[in-house]
Coordinates of C-alpha atoms in Angstrom, one line a residue:
Chain A
M57 CA 51.6 29.0 -104.8
A58 CA 53.3 25.7 -104.9
A59 CA 56.3 27.1 -106.8
E60 CA 58.7 26.8 -104.0
T61 CA 57.9 23.1 -103.5
S62 CA 58.1 22.5 -107.2
I63 CA 61.5 24.2 -107.6
A64 CA 62.9 22.4 -104.6
S65 CA 61.7 19.0 -105.8
T66 CA 63.5 19.5 -109.1
T67 CA 67.0 19.5 -107.5
S68 CA 68.5 16.0 -107.8
A69 CA 71.8 14.3 -108.3
A70 CA 70.9 13.8 -112.0
S71 CA 70.9 17.5 -112.6
I72 CA 73.1 18.5 -115.5
L73 CA 72.4 22.2 -114.9
S74 CA 72.1 23.5 -111.4
I75 CA 71.3 27.2 -110.9
S76 CA 71.5 28.4 -107.3
A77 CA 70.3 31.8 -106.0
V78 CA 71.4 33.6 -109.1
T79 CA 70.9 37.4 -109.1
K80 CA 71.7 39.8 -111.9
R81 CA 71.6 43.5 -111.2
Y82 CA 72.6 45.7 -114.2
Q83 CA 74.6 48.9 -113.7
S84 CA 71.4 50.8 -114.3
G85 CA 70.0 49.2 -111.2
L86 CA 67.6 46.9 -113.1
V87 CA 67.3 43.6 -111.4
A88 CA 66.9 41.2 -114.3
L89 CA 67.1 38.0 -112.1
D90 CA 66.2 37.9 -108.5
N91 CA 67.5 34.9 -106.5
V92 CA 66.7 32.4 -109.2
S93 CA 67.2 28.7 -108.5
L94 CA 66.5 25.9 -110.9
A95 CA 67.8 22.4 -111.7
I96 CA 67.5 20.8 -115.0
D97 CA 67.7 17.0 -115.3
E98 CA 70.0 15.3 -117.8
G99 CA 68.2 14.4 -121.1
E100 CA 65.1 16.4 -120.5
I101 CA 63.5 19.1 -122.6
F102 CA 62.8 22.1 -120.5
A103 CA 60.8 25.1 -121.6
L104 CA 61.2 28.4 -120.0
L105 CA 58.2 30.6 -120.5
G106 CA 57.8 34.2 -119.6
P107 CA 56.8 37.6 -121.1
N108 CA 59.3 39.9 -122.7
G109 CA 61.8 41.2 -120.2
A110 CA 61.1 38.5 -117.7
G111 CA 64.8 37.4 -117.6
K112 CA 64.8 34.3 -119.8
T113 CA 67.6 35.5 -122.1
T114 CA 69.6 36.9 -119.2
L115 CA 69.5 33.6 -117.5
I116 CA 70.6 31.7 -120.6
S117 CA 73.3 34.3 -121.3
I118 CA 74.7 33.9 -117.8
V119 CA 75.0 30.2 -118.1
C120 CA 76.7 30.6 -121.4
G121 CA 79.2 33.1 -120.1
I122 CA 77.9 36.1 -122.2
V123 CA 76.6 38.0 -119.2
T124 CA 78.2 38.1 -115.7
M125 CA 76.0 37.3 -112.8
T126 CA 76.0 39.5 -109.7
S127 CA 75.7 36.6 -107.3
G128 CA 74.9 33.0 -107.1
Q129 CA 76.3 29.8 -108.4
I130 CA 75.8 27.8 -111.6
L131 CA 77.1 24.2 -112.2
V132 CA 77.1 22.5 -115.6
D133 CA 77.5 18.8 -115.1
G134 CA 79.2 19.6 -111.8
H135 CA 81.5 22.3 -113.2
D136 CA 81.2 25.8 -111.8
I137 CA 80.8 28.3 -114.7
T138 CA 83.0 30.8 -112.9
S139 CA 85.9 28.8 -111.4
D140 CA 85.8 25.9 -113.8
S141 CA 84.5 27.7 -116.9
R142 CA 86.5 25.9 -119.5
L143 CA 84.9 22.5 -118.8
A144 CA 81.5 24.0 -118.1
R145 CA 81.4 25.9 -121.3
A146 CA 82.6 23.0 -123.4
K147 CA 79.4 21.2 -122.5
V148 CA 77.0 24.0 -123.6
G149 CA 75.7 25.0 -127.0
L150 CA 73.7 28.1 -127.6
V151 CA 71.3 29.2 -130.4
P152 CA 70.6 32.9 -129.6
Q153 CA 67.5 34.7 -130.5
E154 CA 69.1 36.8 -133.2
I155 CA 70.8 35.4 -136.2
A156 CA 74.5 36.4 -135.8
L157 CA 76.8 35.0 -138.5
D158 CA 79.9 35.9 -140.4
I159 CA 78.0 36.5 -143.7
F160 CA 81.2 36.1 -145.8
A161 CA 82.0 32.6 -144.5
T162 CA 80.8 29.4 -146.1
V163 CA 78.4 27.2 -144.2
W164 CA 81.1 24.5 -143.8
N165 CA 83.7 26.9 -142.6
T166 CA 81.6 28.7 -140.1
V167 CA 80.4 25.4 -138.6
C168 CA 83.9 24.0 -138.4
F169 CA 85.1 27.3 -136.9
T170 CA 82.7 26.9 -133.9
R171 CA 83.7 23.3 -133.4
G172 CA 87.4 24.4 -133.3
L173 CA 86.6 27.3 -131.1
F174 CA 85.2 24.9 -128.5
G175 CA 88.5 23.0 -128.6
Q176 CA 87.3 20.0 -130.6
R177 CA 89.4 18.5 -133.3
A178 CA 88.1 18.6 -136.9
D179 CA 85.6 15.8 -137.5
P180 CA 84.4 16.0 -141.1
V181 CA 82.2 12.9 -140.7
Y182 CA 80.3 14.3 -137.8
I183 CA 79.9 17.7 -139.5
E184 CA 78.7 16.1 -142.7
R185 CA 76.0 14.2 -140.7
L186 CA 75.0 17.3 -138.8
L187 CA 74.6 19.3 -142.0
R188 CA 72.7 16.5 -143.7
D189 CA 70.4 16.3 -140.6
L190 CA 69.7 20.0 -140.9
S191 CA 69.3 19.9 -144.7
L192 CA 72.4 22.1 -145.1
W193 CA 74.7 19.6 -146.9
E194 CA 73.8 20.9 -150.3
K195 CA 74.6 24.4 -149.1
R196 CA 77.9 23.6 -147.4
K197 CA 80.0 25.6 -149.9
T198 CA 77.5 28.5 -150.1
R199 CA 78.4 31.7 -148.3
V200 CA 76.0 32.6 -145.4
I201 CA 75.1 35.9 -147.1
E202 CA 73.4 33.9 -149.9
L203 CA 71.2 31.9 -147.6
S204 CA 67.5 32.5 -146.7
G205 CA 66.5 33.5 -143.2
G206 CA 65.4 29.9 -142.4
M207 CA 68.6 28.5 -143.7
K208 CA 70.6 30.9 -141.6
R209 CA 68.8 29.8 -138.6
R210 CA 69.6 26.2 -139.4
V211 CA 73.3 27.3 -139.7
M212 CA 73.0 28.8 -136.2
I213 CA 71.7 25.4 -134.9
A214 CA 74.5 23.5 -136.7
K215 CA 77.1 25.8 -135.1
A216 CA 75.6 25.3 -131.7
L217 CA 75.7 21.5 -132.1
S218 CA 79.1 21.4 -133.9
H219 CA 81.0 20.7 -130.7
E220 CA 78.6 18.0 -129.5
P221 CA 77.3 19.8 -126.4
R222 CA 75.5 18.0 -123.7
V223 CA 73.2 21.0 -123.0
L224 CA 71.7 23.0 -125.7
F225 CA 70.0 26.3 -125.2
L226 CA 67.5 27.4 -127.8
D227 CA 66.5 31.0 -127.3
E228 CA 63.2 31.6 -129.1
P229 CA 64.2 29.0 -131.8
T230 CA 61.1 29.2 -133.9
A231 CA 60.4 32.9 -133.7
G232 CA 59.7 34.1 -137.2
V233 CA 60.3 30.8 -139.0
D234 CA 57.9 29.0 -141.3
V235 CA 55.8 26.0 -140.4
N236 CA 58.1 23.5 -142.1
L237 CA 61.2 24.7 -140.3
R238 CA 59.3 24.8 -137.0
R239 CA 58.3 21.2 -137.5
D240 CA 61.8 20.3 -138.5
M241 CA 63.1 21.9 -135.3
W242 CA 60.7 20.1 -133.2
A243 CA 61.8 16.8 -134.8
L244 CA 65.5 17.8 -134.3
V245 CA 64.9 18.6 -130.6
R246 CA 63.2 15.2 -130.0
N247 CA 66.1 13.5 -131.9
L248 CA 68.6 15.3 -129.7
R249 CA 66.8 14.1 -126.6
K250 CA 67.1 10.5 -127.9
K251 CA 70.8 11.1 -128.0
G252 CA 70.8 12.2 -124.4
V253 CA 71.2 16.0 -125.1
T254 CA 69.5 18.2 -122.6
V255 CA 67.5 20.9 -124.3
I256 CA 66.4 24.1 -122.7
L257 CA 64.3 26.4 -124.8
T258 CA 62.6 29.7 -124.3
T259 CA 59.6 30.4 -126.4
H260 CA 56.6 32.6 -126.9
Y261 CA 54.7 29.8 -128.6
I262 CA 53.1 28.1 -125.7
E263 CA 51.9 25.3 -127.9
E264 CA 55.5 24.6 -128.7
A265 CA 56.3 24.1 -125.0
E266 CA 53.1 22.1 -124.5
E267 CA 54.1 19.9 -127.5
M268 CA 57.7 19.3 -126.7
A269 CA 58.7 20.1 -123.1
D270 CA 58.9 17.5 -120.4
R271 CA 58.9 20.3 -117.9
I272 CA 57.9 23.9 -117.9
G273 CA 59.3 26.8 -115.9
V274 CA 57.6 30.1 -115.8
I275 CA 59.6 33.2 -115.1
N276 CA 58.3 36.7 -114.5
D277 CA 60.0 39.9 -113.3
G278 CA 63.3 37.9 -112.8
K279 CA 61.7 35.3 -110.5
I280 CA 60.9 31.7 -111.3
I281 CA 57.2 31.4 -110.3
L282 CA 56.6 27.8 -111.2
V283 CA 58.4 24.7 -112.3
E284 CA 56.3 21.7 -113.1
E285 CA 56.1 18.7 -115.4
T286 CA 54.0 19.7 -118.4
A287 CA 51.5 16.9 -118.0
K288 CA 51.0 17.6 -114.3
L289 CA 50.8 21.3 -114.9
M290 CA 48.0 20.8 -117.4
Q291 CA 46.3 18.4 -115.0
K292 CA 46.8 20.6 -111.9
L293 CA 45.8 23.9 -113.4
G294 CA 43.9 22.9 -116.4
K295 CA 40.2 23.7 -116.4
R296 CA 37.6 22.4 -118.7
R297 CA 34.6 24.4 -120.0
L298 CA 31.2 23.4 -121.2
T299 CA 29.6 25.9 -123.6
L300 CA 25.9 25.6 -124.5
V301 CA 24.5 27.5 -127.5
L302 CA 21.1 28.5 -126.4
Q303 CA 17.9 28.4 -128.5
L304 CA 16.8 31.7 -127.0
P305 CA 19.2 34.4 -125.7
M306 CA 19.2 34.8 -121.9
E307 CA 19.5 38.3 -120.2
T308 CA 20.6 37.1 -116.8
I309 CA 21.5 33.9 -115.2
P310 CA 18.5 32.6 -113.1
A311 CA 19.0 32.3 -109.4
E312 CA 18.1 28.6 -109.7
L313 CA 21.4 28.1 -111.5
S314 CA 23.6 29.7 -108.8
D315 CA 25.1 26.4 -107.8
W316 CA 27.1 26.3 -110.9
A317 CA 29.9 28.7 -112.0
L318 CA 28.1 30.0 -115.1
E319 CA 28.9 32.9 -117.4
L320 CA 26.8 34.4 -120.2
K321 CA 28.6 35.2 -123.5
D322 CA 27.8 36.5 -126.9
N323 CA 25.0 38.7 -125.8
G324 CA 23.4 35.9 -123.8
Q325 CA 23.5 33.4 -126.7
R326 CA 26.0 31.1 -125.0
L327 CA 26.1 29.8 -121.5
S328 CA 29.5 28.8 -120.3
Y329 CA 30.3 26.5 -117.4
S330 CA 33.9 26.1 -116.1
F331 CA 34.7 23.0 -114.1
D332 CA 37.6 21.2 -112.6
A333 CA 38.7 18.5 -115.0
N334 CA 40.1 16.4 -112.2
A335 CA 37.1 16.6 -109.8
E336 CA 35.3 13.4 -109.1
T337 CA 32.0 15.0 -110.0
T338 CA 31.8 17.7 -112.7
G339 CA 28.2 18.7 -112.0
I340 CA 27.4 18.5 -115.7
P341 CA 24.5 15.9 -115.5
Q342 CA 22.9 17.9 -112.7
L343 CA 23.2 21.1 -114.7
L344 CA 21.7 19.6 -117.8
N345 CA 18.8 18.2 -115.7
R346 CA 18.2 21.6 -114.1
L347 CA 18.2 23.3 -117.5
S348 CA 15.7 20.8 -118.8
E349 CA 13.4 21.3 -115.7
M350 CA 13.6 25.1 -116.4
R351 CA 12.8 24.5 -120.1
I352 CA 16.0 26.2 -121.1
D353 CA 16.8 24.6 -124.4
F354 CA 20.1 24.6 -126.3
K355 CA 20.9 23.7 -129.9
D356 CA 24.5 22.8 -129.5
L357 CA 27.2 22.1 -126.9
E358 CA 31.0 21.9 -126.8
T359 CA 33.6 21.2 -124.2
T360 CA 37.1 22.7 -124.3
R361 CA 40.2 22.3 -122.2
S362 CA 42.2 25.3 -121.1
S363 CA 45.4 25.6 -123.0
L364 CA 48.8 26.2 -121.5
E365 CA 48.4 29.8 -122.7
D366 CA 45.4 30.2 -120.4
I367 CA 47.4 28.7 -117.6
F368 CA 50.3 30.9 -118.3
V369 CA 48.2 34.0 -118.3
K370 CA 46.5 33.0 -115.1
L371 CA 49.9 32.4 -113.4
L372 CA 51.1 35.8 -114.4
E373 CA 47.9 37.4 -113.2
D374 CA 48.2 35.5 -109.9
A375 CA 51.9 36.6 -109.6
A376 CA 51.0 40.3 -110.3
Chain B
M391 CA 90.7 19.8 -125.0
R392 CA 92.3 17.5 -122.6
G393 CA 91.5 19.0 -119.3
P394 CA 90.5 22.1 -117.4
R395 CA 94.0 23.5 -117.4
A396 CA 94.9 22.6 -121.0
I397 CA 95.4 25.4 -123.4
N398 CA 92.7 25.5 -126.0
H399 CA 95.2 25.6 -128.9
I400 CA 92.6 24.5 -131.4
G401 CA 90.3 27.4 -130.5
M402 CA 93.3 29.8 -130.8
W403 CA 94.3 28.4 -134.1
M404 CA 90.7 28.7 -135.4
I405 CA 90.7 32.4 -134.6
Y406 CA 94.1 33.0 -136.1
R407 CA 93.2 31.0 -139.3
T408 CA 89.9 32.7 -139.7
E409 CA 91.4 36.2 -139.2
M410 CA 94.2 35.4 -141.8
A411 CA 91.5 34.0 -144.2
R412 CA 89.7 37.3 -143.9
T413 CA 92.8 39.1 -145.2
L414 CA 93.2 36.5 -148.0
R415 CA 89.7 37.3 -149.2
T416 CA 91.1 40.8 -150.1
I417 CA 94.6 39.8 -150.8
W418 CA 95.1 42.0 -153.8
Q419 CA 93.9 45.0 -151.9
S420 CA 96.1 44.0 -149.0
V421 CA 99.2 43.8 -151.2
A422 CA 98.5 46.4 -153.8
T423 CA 97.7 49.2 -151.3
P424 CA 101.1 49.2 -149.5
V425 CA 103.0 48.7 -152.7
I426 CA 101.4 51.7 -154.4
T427 CA 101.5 53.9 -151.2
T428 CA 105.2 53.1 -150.8
A429 CA 105.9 53.9 -154.4
L430 CA 104.1 57.3 -154.0
Y431 CA 106.0 58.1 -150.8
F432 CA 109.3 57.5 -152.7
I433 CA 108.2 59.7 -155.6
V434 CA 107.1 62.5 -153.3
F435 CA 109.6 62.3 -150.5
G436 CA 112.5 60.5 -152.1
G437 CA 112.2 62.2 -155.5
A438 CA 111.0 65.8 -154.8
I439 CA 112.4 66.4 -151.3
G440 CA 115.3 63.9 -151.6
S441 CA 116.7 66.0 -154.4
R442 CA 117.2 68.9 -152.0
I443 CA 118.3 66.8 -149.0
Q444 CA 121.1 64.6 -150.1
N445 CA 122.1 62.9 -146.8
V446 CA 120.7 62.6 -143.3
G447 CA 123.3 61.4 -140.7
G448 CA 125.4 60.0 -143.5
V449 CA 122.5 58.1 -145.1
R450 CA 120.9 59.0 -148.4
Y451 CA 117.5 60.6 -147.8
G452 CA 115.6 58.0 -149.9
A453 CA 117.1 55.2 -147.8
F454 CA 116.7 57.2 -144.6
I455 CA 112.9 57.3 -144.8
V456 CA 112.6 53.5 -145.4
P457 CA 112.4 52.6 -141.7
G458 CA 110.0 55.4 -141.1
L459 CA 107.7 54.3 -143.9
I460 CA 107.7 50.7 -142.6
M461 CA 107.0 51.9 -139.1
L462 CA 104.2 54.1 -140.3
S463 CA 102.5 51.1 -142.0
L464 CA 103.2 48.8 -139.0
L465 CA 101.5 51.2 -136.7
T466 CA 98.5 51.9 -138.8
Q467 CA 98.0 48.4 -140.0
S468 CA 98.4 46.8 -136.5
I469 CA 95.9 49.2 -135.1
S470 CA 93.5 48.8 -138.0
N471 CA 93.7 45.0 -138.1
A472 CA 93.3 44.4 -134.4
S473 CA 90.6 46.9 -133.8
I474 CA 88.4 45.7 -136.7
A475 CA 89.1 42.1 -135.7
I476 CA 87.3 42.5 -132.3
Y477 CA 85.0 45.4 -133.3
F478 CA 83.4 43.5 -136.3
P479 CA 82.2 40.5 -134.2
K480 CA 80.8 43.0 -131.7
F481 CA 79.1 44.8 -134.6
I482 CA 77.5 41.7 -136.2
K483 CA 77.0 40.2 -132.7
T484 CA 79.0 37.0 -133.3
I485 CA 81.1 38.0 -130.3
F486 CA 78.8 35.7 -128.2
E487 CA 80.6 32.7 -129.7
I488 CA 84.0 33.9 -128.5
L489 CA 82.6 34.8 -125.1
S490 CA 80.8 31.5 -124.7
A491 CA 83.6 29.3 -125.9
P492 CA 86.0 27.5 -123.5
L493 CA 88.7 30.0 -124.3
S494 CA 90.4 32.2 -121.8
S495 CA 90.6 35.9 -122.4
L496 CA 94.4 35.5 -122.7
E497 CA 94.0 32.9 -125.4
A498 CA 91.5 34.9 -127.3
V499 CA 93.6 38.1 -127.2
F500 CA 96.8 36.1 -128.1
A501 CA 95.1 34.6 -131.2
Y502 CA 93.7 37.9 -132.4
I503 CA 96.9 39.8 -131.7
A504 CA 99.0 37.1 -133.4
A505 CA 96.9 37.4 -136.5
A506 CA 96.9 41.2 -136.6
A507 CA 100.7 41.3 -136.0
T508 CA 101.3 38.7 -138.7
K509 CA 99.4 40.8 -141.2
S510 CA 101.1 44.0 -140.4
I511 CA 104.6 42.4 -140.4
A512 CA 103.8 40.9 -143.8
I513 CA 102.9 44.3 -145.1
G514 CA 106.0 45.7 -143.5
C515 CA 108.0 43.2 -145.4
I516 CA 106.2 44.0 -148.7
I517 CA 107.1 47.7 -148.1
L518 CA 110.7 46.8 -147.4
A519 CA 110.8 44.7 -150.6
T520 CA 109.2 47.5 -152.6
A521 CA 111.7 50.0 -151.2
T522 CA 114.6 48.0 -152.6
F523 CA 113.4 48.8 -156.1
F524 CA 113.9 52.6 -155.4
V525 CA 116.9 52.8 -153.0
P526 CA 119.7 50.6 -151.8
V527 CA 118.7 49.4 -148.4
H528 CA 121.2 48.0 -145.9
I529 CA 120.2 46.3 -142.7
L530 CA 123.0 46.6 -140.1
H531 CA 121.3 44.6 -137.4
P532 CA 118.7 42.3 -139.0
A533 CA 117.8 40.4 -135.8
W534 CA 117.1 43.7 -134.1
M535 CA 115.1 44.9 -137.1
V536 CA 112.9 41.8 -136.8
A537 CA 112.7 42.2 -133.0
F538 CA 111.5 45.9 -133.4
M539 CA 109.0 44.9 -136.1
V540 CA 107.5 42.2 -134.0
L541 CA 107.5 44.2 -130.8
T542 CA 106.0 47.3 -132.5
S543 CA 103.3 45.2 -134.3
V544 CA 102.4 43.4 -131.1
A545 CA 102.3 46.7 -129.1
F546 CA 100.1 48.5 -131.6
S547 CA 97.9 45.4 -132.2
L548 CA 97.2 45.4 -128.5
F549 CA 96.4 49.1 -128.7
G550 CA 94.1 48.5 -131.6
F551 CA 92.4 45.7 -129.7
I552 CA 91.7 48.1 -126.9
I553 CA 90.3 50.6 -129.4
G554 CA 88.1 47.9 -130.9
I555 CA 86.6 47.0 -127.5
W556 CA 86.2 50.6 -126.5
A557 CA 84.6 51.7 -129.8
K558 CA 80.8 51.8 -129.9
N559 CA 80.6 52.7 -133.6
F560 CA 82.7 53.0 -136.7
E561 CA 83.4 56.7 -136.1
Q562 CA 85.0 55.9 -132.7
L563 CA 86.9 53.1 -134.4
A564 CA 88.5 55.5 -136.8
I565 CA 88.9 58.5 -134.6
V566 CA 92.0 57.4 -132.6
P567 CA 94.0 56.2 -135.6
S568 CA 93.2 59.2 -137.7
L569 CA 93.3 62.0 -135.1
L570 CA 96.1 60.7 -132.8
V571 CA 98.2 57.9 -134.3
T572 CA 98.7 59.3 -137.9
P573 CA 99.7 62.8 -136.7
L574 CA 102.1 61.4 -134.1
T575 CA 103.6 59.1 -136.7
F576 CA 104.2 61.9 -139.2
L577 CA 105.6 64.1 -136.4
G578 CA 107.6 61.2 -135.0
G579 CA 110.6 61.5 -137.3
A580 CA 109.4 59.1 -140.0
F581 CA 110.6 61.5 -142.8
Y582 CA 113.3 63.5 -140.9
S583 CA 115.7 63.3 -138.0
I584 CA 114.5 65.2 -135.0
D585 CA 118.0 66.6 -134.9
M586 CA 116.9 68.7 -137.9
L587 CA 114.3 70.4 -135.8
P588 CA 114.9 73.8 -134.0
Q589 CA 114.3 74.1 -130.3
P590 CA 111.8 73.9 -128.7
W591 CA 110.3 71.5 -131.2
R592 CA 113.1 69.0 -130.8
T593 CA 112.4 68.8 -127.1
I594 CA 108.7 68.6 -127.6
S595 CA 109.2 65.8 -130.1
L596 CA 110.8 63.7 -127.3
F597 CA 107.3 63.5 -125.8
N598 CA 106.0 61.8 -128.9
P599 CA 106.2 58.0 -128.3
V600 CA 106.5 57.3 -132.0
V601 CA 109.9 59.0 -132.0
Y602 CA 111.3 56.1 -129.9
L603 CA 109.9 53.4 -132.2
V604 CA 111.1 55.0 -135.4
S605 CA 114.5 55.8 -133.9
G606 CA 115.1 52.3 -132.6
F607 CA 113.9 50.8 -135.9
R608 CA 116.2 53.1 -137.9
W609 CA 119.1 52.2 -135.7
S610 CA 118.6 48.5 -136.7
F611 CA 119.0 49.6 -140.3
Y612 CA 121.8 52.2 -140.2
G613 CA 123.3 52.1 -136.7
A614 CA 122.3 55.7 -136.0
A615 CA 119.4 56.8 -133.8
D616 CA 117.8 60.0 -132.5
V617 CA 117.5 58.5 -129.0
G618 CA 119.2 55.5 -127.4
V619 CA 118.2 52.0 -128.5
G620 CA 117.7 50.9 -124.9
I621 CA 115.3 53.7 -124.3
S622 CA 113.4 52.8 -127.5
L623 CA 113.2 49.2 -126.4
A624 CA 112.2 50.1 -122.9
F625 CA 109.5 52.4 -124.2
T626 CA 108.0 49.8 -126.5
G627 CA 108.1 47.1 -123.8
G628 CA 106.5 49.5 -121.4
F629 CA 103.8 50.3 -123.9
V630 CA 103.1 46.5 -124.4
A631 CA 102.8 46.1 -120.6
L632 CA 100.4 49.1 -120.3
C633 CA 98.2 47.7 -123.1
V634 CA 98.2 44.2 -121.5
L635 CA 97.2 45.8 -118.2
V636 CA 94.3 47.7 -119.8
L637 CA 93.1 44.6 -121.6
W638 CA 93.3 42.5 -118.5
W639 CA 91.1 45.1 -116.8
M640 CA 88.7 45.2 -119.7
F641 CA 88.2 41.4 -119.7
R642 CA 88.1 41.2 -115.9
T643 CA 85.3 43.7 -115.7
G644 CA 83.7 42.8 -119.0
Y645 CA 84.0 46.4 -120.2
R646 CA 81.9 46.8 -123.3
L647 CA 82.0 43.1 -123.8
K648 CA 79.8 41.6 -121.2
P649 CA 77.0 43.3 -119.4

């Protein structure tokens, strides 16, 4: 796999977050992260994908100072998170997976609390704009306990942005939220990028990564197995598929069609052909000619492109 | 913040203010409980027992128990305030904010302890004010009284903070105060002078750390003590040092805070 090359190529002077050889071994002996290296460029949206237990949240938690790494080094905008933690942490905001809020505090107070905690002086104008952007302004005097789940998640985001971080971690930001909020969050993330904020998100919704991320990293069993620009990844690993709906079902694929990578599906009613989307010749015209010569008729055809999800599954299968 | 070495005083102030605001949300409960409890103690101990014991060391029994009552509240309130202050964020998982903030362990502990100690000292003052309605209270060494109050509140707030970090559930949070601190306080000379005890109980009492706190505090009121004031101060200072050491270790290793 080209993972090593891809990871190395990501390290540059423009990195706002530099993770070098980070390992996390819990007391139980579980190795959650195994020699992970990663560099995130300033202003990009980076999606970290991986199955449950892959190490995504552990990695984020280490950068934010919530979990202690066993070995390695992490720099945030050049500041070491261990020896220069104060400056490093001041630049980072985190929206964790779980909603964790003081339910008795008002929206305004809890957001101002986080800003102050991060050493920033009160700035009512900024907080008002933030709450308005997140549709929370009308709820500013409402206690958190009275808010809906979606609103609470917005409060979590407002808190994470309250101290104007340069790097924002969104750990499964749209898990369990409705479509409207998801769309709002996507808009918010794009808006943050325009302001120069680097966004690193973990997600199970692969379409979310495909839709938003500039680059994608795949982590599995505590190891980064791939880092690539989203478009390149789609181009590099993306397959296209031609599916023909046959007039008459076929029991087996005739030997005359062995030059093409064909599969029979739906009890022989569909003939599927996978091909490289980037190849100079796809072989489709030749296949259609051969089918015509063999008097194999079809009543419909469709072409599909493999999704990021297909790519992700394949990567994990290859890594296994 | 101005630089990497600057103190995050805004962050500390936010923790302090938020903790104080939490108390203000239940202000009537916070004030009414110590007032009523103190009144009950005076009725039971001052009225019923005090009618049989006129004076202890030249001080009227009702007045004699005032420092003990204040100390009892200081201890329990300091432990309770500080332990819940750190345990609650752990319980509702908002602790991640504190851990991820550009705030040193020392700054965070200082802010929490300051808030817990402020609250318990305020309650101590309320009890003192309430006591003046029942008995004449004279304070011979007011500066020392304040010093003992502050030192004791800080010491037991630190102890409470340790319990809050150590506790994995509400049962553990309550077990140390109820099974250790309250008995030690009642047996620590809050309501009697240890001179009144027969041997060997008098000697055994000297192993109770609360004896030194109550004795020193009572000395600041009436100039009489069961043990030397210097020993009381040394003990309290030593206890603060021990708690600071344990907390330093807890934060350094991330004990029950950071995996």
